[in-house]
XYZ file of C-alpha atoms in Angstrom:
166
model
C 115.066 71.720 106.246
C 117.370 72.622 109.367
C 116.426 75.081 111.111
C 118.057 78.230 110.773
C 120.513 79.359 113.661
C 119.220 82.126 115.690
C 122.055 84.548 115.429
C 121.242 84.571 111.838
C 117.606 85.104 112.495
C 118.414 88.441 114.587
C 121.023 89.313 111.590
C 118.315 89.165 109.248
C 115.804 90.664 111.127
C 118.062 93.530 111.759
C 118.971 93.901 107.866
C 115.212 94.238 107.213
C 114.445 96.395 110.009
C 117.019 98.869 108.504
C 116.072 98.157 105.222
C 112.385 99.077 105.685
C 113.524 102.322 107.557
C 115.297 103.323 104.855
C 112.763 102.736 102.600
C 114.490 100.250 100.571
C 111.773 97.689 101.060
C 108.225 98.010 102.109
C 107.236 96.398 105.605
C 106.767 92.944 105.294
C 104.832 92.985 108.795
C 102.487 95.864 106.984
C 101.871 93.756 104.101
C 101.302 90.463 105.950
C 98.423 92.441 107.949
C 97.229 94.128 104.520
C 96.820 90.380 103.239
C 95.041 89.382 105.826
C 92.700 92.286 105.694
C 92.133 91.658 102.112
C 90.904 88.181 102.802
C 88.631 89.432 105.236
C 87.137 91.913 103.274
C 86.978 88.901 100.386
C 85.214 86.829 102.935
C 82.891 89.507 104.399
C 81.678 90.297 100.839
C 81.254 86.665 99.918
C 78.991 85.967 103.017
C 76.685 88.661 101.406
C 73.880 88.129 98.900
C 75.390 89.752 95.827
C 75.540 93.197 95.993
C 74.317 93.738 99.600
C 76.258 96.330 101.918
C 79.246 96.486 99.399
C 79.943 99.988 100.043
C 79.436 99.638 103.926
C 81.770 96.829 103.971
C 84.422 98.233 101.604
C 84.191 101.577 103.597
C 85.673 100.114 106.384
C 88.910 99.023 104.423
C 89.625 102.483 102.879
C 92.998 102.656 104.073
C 93.743 99.029 102.520
C 92.285 99.740 99.263
C 94.065 103.168 99.165
C 97.628 101.494 100.177
C 100.587 101.438 98.009
C 100.440 97.383 97.507
C 96.469 96.971 97.179
C 97.059 96.117 93.450
C 100.100 93.680 94.223
C 97.718 91.800 96.519
C 95.030 91.728 94.168
C 97.524 90.312 91.522
C 98.901 87.710 93.966
C 95.390 86.421 94.598
C 94.413 86.122 90.885
C 97.773 84.442 90.646
C 96.907 81.957 93.201
C 92.916 81.302 92.254
C 94.409 80.585 88.752
C 97.315 78.109 90.140
C 94.710 76.449 92.228
C 92.327 75.960 89.482
C 94.620 74.314 87.187
C 95.942 72.321 89.853
C 92.385 71.196 90.551
C 92.089 70.317 86.502
C 95.341 68.463 86.659
C 94.591 66.129 89.683
C 90.931 65.696 88.320
C 92.498 64.788 85.086
C 95.680 62.742 86.390
C 94.760 61.197 90.149
C 90.985 61.442 90.184
C 91.451 63.452 93.520
C 88.960 66.153 92.375
C 85.531 65.492 90.761
C 84.426 67.557 87.900
C 81.722 68.950 90.023
C 84.557 69.921 92.629
C 86.474 71.753 89.900
C 83.366 73.825 88.952
C 82.709 74.639 92.579
C 85.950 76.094 92.750
C 85.806 77.901 89.713
C 82.419 79.523 90.558
C 83.891 80.639 94.068
C 86.895 82.094 92.082
C 84.512 83.888 89.909
C 82.768 85.160 92.602
C 85.827 86.353 94.039
C 87.283 88.153 90.824
C 84.210 89.891 90.855
C 84.355 91.355 94.012
C 88.114 92.332 93.950
C 86.994 94.135 90.526
C 84.201 95.925 92.475
C 86.951 96.590 95.154
C 89.066 98.273 92.613
C 86.471 100.457 91.114
C 85.846 101.936 94.633
C 89.525 102.341 94.999
C 89.709 104.312 92.426
C 86.740 106.170 93.380
C 88.324 106.530 96.412
C 91.991 108.192 94.555
C 89.579 110.419 92.808
C 88.035 111.854 96.162
C 91.376 112.177 97.538
C 92.627 113.899 94.743
C 89.833 116.273 94.715
C 90.373 116.984 98.591
C 94.071 117.504 97.921
C 93.138 120.104 94.971
C 90.757 121.916 97.795
C 93.167 121.730 100.598
C 95.971 123.176 98.155
C 93.899 126.240 97.360
C 93.228 126.813 100.926
C 96.597 126.743 101.408
C 97.611 128.876 98.703
C 94.842 131.518 99.707
C 96.344 131.559 103.128
C 99.789 131.908 101.930
C 98.837 135.020 99.774
C 97.101 136.765 102.474
C 100.204 136.136 104.483
C 102.100 138.017 101.632
C 99.907 140.639 101.262
C 100.003 141.682 104.868
C 103.768 141.111 104.617
C 104.155 143.746 101.914
C 101.755 145.992 103.208
C 103.752 149.149 104.308
C 101.212 150.137 106.944
C 102.668 147.571 109.324
C 106.085 148.157 110.254
C 106.770 146.103 113.199
C 105.860 142.468 113.655
C 102.994 143.180 116.474
C 100.982 145.216 114.067
C 101.597 142.734 111.279
C 100.251 139.756 113.769
C 96.919 142.003 114.205
């Protein structure tokens, strides 16, 4: 294709920036960074013997696992794997570009990645439960503070702000 003029690029960038600022769309740069970080965590998990140090690695990516678009990124990876598997089978059958061993090896790698994605999702669910519990605990403590403030404010012994602050 032909290149896009600089003026159109700047216009598009400013439109995207405005849309992100008002919350119309998620920030594409953040999504791209998270996509890259998901690739990194999957590579790290793949480099380890099955199950070793999973929590240590996953805990370094808690913000990614709790992000709003984590599940969308997982779905995208799963779709890409399925597309690559189908493409390899077609090329094996039609052009002979891939051998049966190549296809089986790719499917084996993808199966491991699916298992790692599944474990990351389970870990993210656990993190969400912990966040909910912490949120409930924080809410309860804040309500207790408000309750004590209201009790002091309603106490007839305190008539001035200075007395109430003590």
